[in-house]
Amino acid sequence: MGIFSRKGASGFSASSTAEKVTQGIEGTGLTAIVTGASSGIGAETARVLALRGLHVVMAVRNMDAGATVKETILKEIPNAKIDVRQLDLSSLASVRNFASDYNSSGLPLNILINNAGAGATPFKLSQDSIELVFATNHLGHFLLTNLLLETMKSTSRESNREGRIVNVSSLLHQYGYREGIRFDKINDTAGYNRYFAYAQSKLANVLHANELTRRMKEEGVEITANSLHPGAIGTKITRNDCFFQCLFNVFGIFTGKTIPQGAATTCFVALHPQVQGVSGEYFVDCNIAKSSSQAKDADLAAKLWDFSLTLTNPK
């Protein structure tokens, strides 16, 4: 961690690791899905949750990479309960297949961690003809969450335990297009800026969690939804982009995190008793933080929800 690391109200800071923030927490009997668990903070999140006794389902695009992570975890934690299942979030068909298989498996679902993400890439369309970064970072997770919600609701009712949905966003959510979400220009190549597009998808992650919160409270369902910024971490997303890598090299001296530190806020929001009943919040360094004004816009969140439904409904 960089030279600045001050503890917040939670008692944790930017230098806290995922193991540290979950120390003493017993997760036996809980089941969690972690998307993008084949590398980086997703893999570390899966490892720490398994260490705390959870049954972890690794939802990964690359099954070979996922199997390698599982093998590594089992070497450290021989009694870990780990499954690896295929999921390509850029494909709505893949999301539907994953959710259908999971819902028919009979497994409960206490925690859903929407962690996987694509970086700032040149313009490209997904298999469903939707701009790839938005499709992967937001739309795939939106559909996955919706398709798994009934299983989460029944798990919460039957176990009498709160369910938790965790969206891994980014501090960059506030640095996107002026209008926030370009509803009418999602596939506009002329005005496309890959860094703004990435920020747009991260804004969508925060808005999604906030709208989920409103809907769950309206239904009286004990499921929380929160978003977070994991920190500046040298994962594949930054390593494959020269601009992000330069930023990381410059600012990482002061604010950079290791992968165990980068997974801390995710694990804190997913497991810690301090987050019991907390929903619709944005976390940084294991503490509640301020998101952008657009991220707090309830009308924008509702509009994004309806827009996302339109894009994900089978035709």
Short mmCIF file of C-alpha atoms in Angstrom, two decimals, residues 13-207:
data_model
loop_
_atom_site.label_atom_id
_atom_site.label_comp_id
_atom_site.label_asym_id
_atom_site.label_seq_id
_atom_site.Cartn_x
_atom_site.Cartn_y
_atom_site.Cartn_z
CA SER A 13 -8.01 1.20 6.13
CA ALA A 14 -6.63 0.98 2.63
CA SER A 15 -3.80 -1.20 3.91
CA SER A 16 -6.14 -3.82 5.43
CA THR A 17 -6.19 -7.17 3.67
CA ALA A 18 -9.13 -9.43 2.90
CA GLU A 19 -7.93 -11.90 5.53
CA LYS A 20 -7.64 -9.14 8.12
CA VAL A 21 -11.14 -7.72 7.62
CA THR A 22 -12.73 -11.20 7.82
CA GLN A 23 -10.67 -12.49 10.73
CA GLY A 24 -12.86 -14.36 13.21
CA ILE A 25 -15.89 -14.43 10.88
CA GLU A 26 -17.44 -17.88 10.47
CA GLY A 27 -19.04 -18.43 7.09
CA THR A 28 -19.84 -22.12 7.29
CA GLY A 29 -23.26 -22.80 5.80
CA LEU A 30 -23.13 -19.81 3.46
CA THR A 31 -22.86 -20.08 -0.32
CA ALA A 32 -21.38 -17.35 -2.49
CA ILE A 33 -20.95 -16.81 -6.22
CA VAL A 34 -17.91 -14.78 -7.28
CA THR A 35 -17.75 -13.74 -10.92
CA GLY A 36 -14.34 -13.28 -12.49
CA ALA A 37 -12.71 -15.48 -9.86
CA SER A 38 -9.99 -16.89 -12.10
CA SER A 39 -7.49 -14.08 -11.44
CA GLY A 40 -6.76 -10.90 -9.50
CA ILE A 41 -9.04 -9.72 -6.73
CA GLY A 42 -11.72 -12.20 -7.80
CA ALA A 43 -9.40 -15.13 -7.13
CA GLU A 44 -8.32 -13.65 -3.81
CA THR A 45 -11.94 -13.03 -2.85
CA ALA A 46 -12.78 -16.66 -3.60
CA ARG A 47 -9.78 -17.86 -1.57
CA VAL A 48 -10.61 -15.79 1.51
CA LEU A 49 -14.29 -16.70 1.44
CA ALA A 50 -13.31 -20.37 1.23
CA LEU A 51 -10.89 -19.81 4.11
CA ARG A 52 -13.83 -18.54 6.19
CA GLY A 53 -15.82 -21.70 5.47
CA LEU A 54 -18.12 -20.58 2.67
CA HIS A 55 -19.08 -22.77 -0.25
CA VAL A 56 -17.68 -20.71 -3.12
CA VAL A 57 -18.87 -20.97 -6.71
CA MET A 58 -16.31 -19.48 -9.05
CA ALA A 59 -18.08 -18.14 -12.15
CA VAL A 60 -15.36 -17.82 -14.78
CA ARG A 61 -14.97 -17.38 -18.52
CA ASN A 62 -11.73 -19.36 -18.70
CA MET A 63 -12.36 -22.77 -17.17
CA ASP A 64 -8.69 -23.81 -17.29
CA ALA A 65 -7.65 -20.70 -15.36
CA GLY A 66 -10.49 -21.28 -12.91
CA ALA A 67 -9.42 -24.89 -12.36
CA THR A 68 -5.86 -23.72 -11.63
CA VAL A 69 -7.11 -21.24 -9.01
CA LYS A 70 -9.28 -23.92 -7.44
CA GLU A 71 -6.32 -26.31 -7.25
CA THR A 72 -4.20 -23.62 -5.61
CA ILE A 73 -6.89 -22.88 -3.03
CA LEU A 74 -7.34 -26.57 -2.22
CA LYS A 75 -3.60 -26.97 -1.64
CA GLU A 76 -3.80 -24.24 1.01
CA ILE A 77 -7.26 -25.14 2.34
CA PRO A 78 -7.80 -28.90 1.75
CA ASN A 79 -11.37 -28.88 3.11
CA ALA A 80 -12.46 -25.87 1.03
CA LYS A 81 -15.76 -26.16 -0.80
CA ILE A 82 -15.07 -24.78 -4.28
CA ASP A 83 -16.94 -25.21 -7.56
CA VAL A 84 -15.92 -23.80 -10.93
CA ARG A 85 -18.64 -22.98 -13.46
CA GLN A 86 -18.45 -21.40 -16.88
CA LEU A 87 -19.80 -17.87 -17.33
CA ASP A 88 -19.11 -15.35 -20.07
CA LEU A 89 -20.74 -12.13 -18.95
CA SER A 90 -20.47 -10.59 -22.43
CA SER A 91 -22.94 -13.23 -23.69
CA LEU A 92 -26.54 -13.07 -22.50
CA ALA A 93 -27.00 -16.70 -23.56
CA SER A 94 -24.09 -17.73 -21.34
CA VAL A 95 -25.55 -15.79 -18.42
CA ARG A 96 -28.92 -17.47 -18.90
CA ASN A 97 -27.31 -20.91 -19.09
CA PHE A 98 -25.29 -20.32 -15.94
CA ALA A 99 -28.30 -19.03 -13.99
CA SER A 100 -30.55 -21.86 -15.22
CA ASP A 101 -28.02 -24.50 -14.22
CA TYR A 102 -27.46 -22.88 -10.84
CA ASN A 103 -31.14 -22.45 -10.05
CA SER A 104 -31.83 -26.09 -10.92
CA SER A 105 -28.86 -27.35 -8.86
CA GLY A 106 -30.68 -26.95 -5.57
CA LEU A 107 -27.83 -24.92 -4.09
CA PRO A 108 -28.73 -21.97 -1.86
CA LEU A 109 -27.33 -18.52 -2.58
CA ASN A 110 -26.49 -16.13 0.24
CA ILE A 111 -23.96 -13.83 -1.42
CA LEU A 112 -23.56 -12.71 -5.02
CA ILE A 113 -20.34 -10.86 -5.82
CA ASN A 114 -20.45 -9.17 -9.23
CA ASN A 115 -16.71 -8.76 -9.60
CA ALA A 116 -15.75 -9.63 -13.19
CA GLY A 117 -15.00 -6.83 -15.60
CA ALA A 118 -13.55 -5.79 -18.91
CA GLY A 119 -11.10 -2.90 -19.10
CA ALA A 120 -11.13 0.16 -21.34
CA THR A 121 -11.08 -1.48 -24.76
CA PRO A 122 -11.41 -0.14 -28.31
CA PHE A 123 -14.99 -0.16 -29.58
CA LYS A 124 -16.34 -3.65 -30.12
CA LEU A 125 -19.79 -5.25 -30.07
CA SER A 126 -20.69 -8.23 -27.92
CA GLN A 127 -22.32 -11.38 -29.30
CA ASP A 128 -25.63 -9.62 -28.65
CA SER A 129 -24.60 -6.51 -30.63
CA ILE A 130 -24.14 -4.34 -27.56
CA GLU A 131 -21.01 -2.28 -26.83
CA LEU A 132 -18.69 -4.79 -25.17
CA VAL A 133 -17.61 -2.94 -22.00
CA PHE A 134 -21.18 -1.99 -21.07
CA ALA A 135 -22.38 -5.49 -21.97
CA THR A 136 -19.75 -7.20 -19.82
CA ASN A 137 -19.41 -4.91 -16.83
CA HIS A 138 -23.06 -3.99 -16.35
CA LEU A 139 -25.55 -5.81 -18.52
CA GLY A 140 -24.26 -9.33 -17.87
CA HIS A 141 -24.28 -8.74 -14.13
CA PHE A 142 -27.71 -7.09 -14.30
CA LEU A 143 -29.20 -10.14 -16.00
CA LEU A 144 -27.33 -12.59 -13.77
CA THR A 145 -28.58 -10.85 -10.63
CA ASN A 146 -32.17 -10.77 -11.86
CA LEU A 147 -32.12 -14.45 -12.79
CA LEU A 148 -30.67 -15.47 -9.41
CA LEU A 149 -32.84 -13.21 -7.25
CA GLU A 150 -35.58 -15.76 -6.58
CA THR A 151 -32.99 -18.25 -5.35
CA MET A 152 -31.49 -15.56 -3.13
CA LYS A 153 -34.93 -14.62 -1.78
CA SER A 154 -35.84 -18.21 -0.94
CA THR A 155 -32.43 -18.76 0.67
CA SER A 156 -32.90 -15.66 2.82
CA ARG A 157 -36.39 -16.73 3.89
CA GLU A 158 -35.47 -20.34 4.64
CA SER A 159 -32.24 -19.54 6.47
CA ASN A 160 -33.54 -16.40 8.15
CA ARG A 161 -30.28 -14.75 7.11
CA GLU A 162 -29.70 -11.59 5.12
CA GLY A 163 -28.60 -12.02 1.52
CA ARG A 164 -25.96 -9.69 0.12
CA ILE A 165 -25.27 -8.49 -3.42
CA VAL A 166 -21.91 -6.80 -3.95
CA ASN A 167 -21.08 -4.83 -7.11
CA VAL A 168 -17.42 -4.09 -7.70
CA SER A 169 -17.38 -0.64 -9.27
CA SER A 170 -14.58 1.93 -9.43
CA LEU A 171 -13.66 5.42 -8.33
CA LEU A 172 -13.65 6.15 -12.07
CA HIS A 173 -17.46 5.94 -12.12
CA GLN A 174 -17.53 9.73 -11.74
CA TYR A 175 -15.30 10.47 -14.75
CA GLY A 176 -17.38 9.30 -17.68
CA TYR A 177 -19.67 10.86 -20.26
CA ARG A 178 -21.35 14.12 -19.27
CA GLU A 179 -24.81 12.53 -19.39
CA GLY A 180 -23.69 9.59 -17.27
CA ILE A 181 -25.34 6.79 -19.22
CA ARG A 182 -25.62 7.28 -22.99
CA PHE A 183 -28.92 5.49 -23.40
CA ASP A 184 -29.37 6.58 -27.02
CA LYS A 185 -25.71 6.17 -27.93
CA ILE A 186 -24.60 2.92 -26.33
CA ASN A 187 -23.45 1.65 -29.72
CA ASP A 188 -22.35 5.00 -31.13
CA THR A 189 -18.90 4.50 -32.65
CA ALA A 190 -18.38 8.14 -33.58
CA GLY A 191 -18.60 9.46 -30.00
CA TYR A 192 -17.02 6.43 -28.36
CA ASN A 193 -14.24 7.02 -25.84
CA ARG A 194 -13.00 3.81 -24.26
CA TYR A 195 -12.11 5.42 -20.93
CA PHE A 196 -15.47 7.19 -20.70
CA ALA A 197 -17.16 3.92 -21.69
CA TYR A 198 -15.39 2.11 -18.86
CA ALA A 199 -16.44 4.84 -16.41
CA GLN A 200 -20.01 4.61 -17.73
CA SER A 201 -20.10 0.87 -16.97
CA LYS A 202 -18.77 1.48 -13.45
CA LEU A 203 -21.40 4.18 -12.87
CA ALA A 204 -23.97 1.60 -13.97
CA ASN A 205 -22.67 -0.78 -11.27
CA VAL A 206 -23.40 1.79 -8.55
CA LEU A 207 -26.80 2.73 -9.98
#
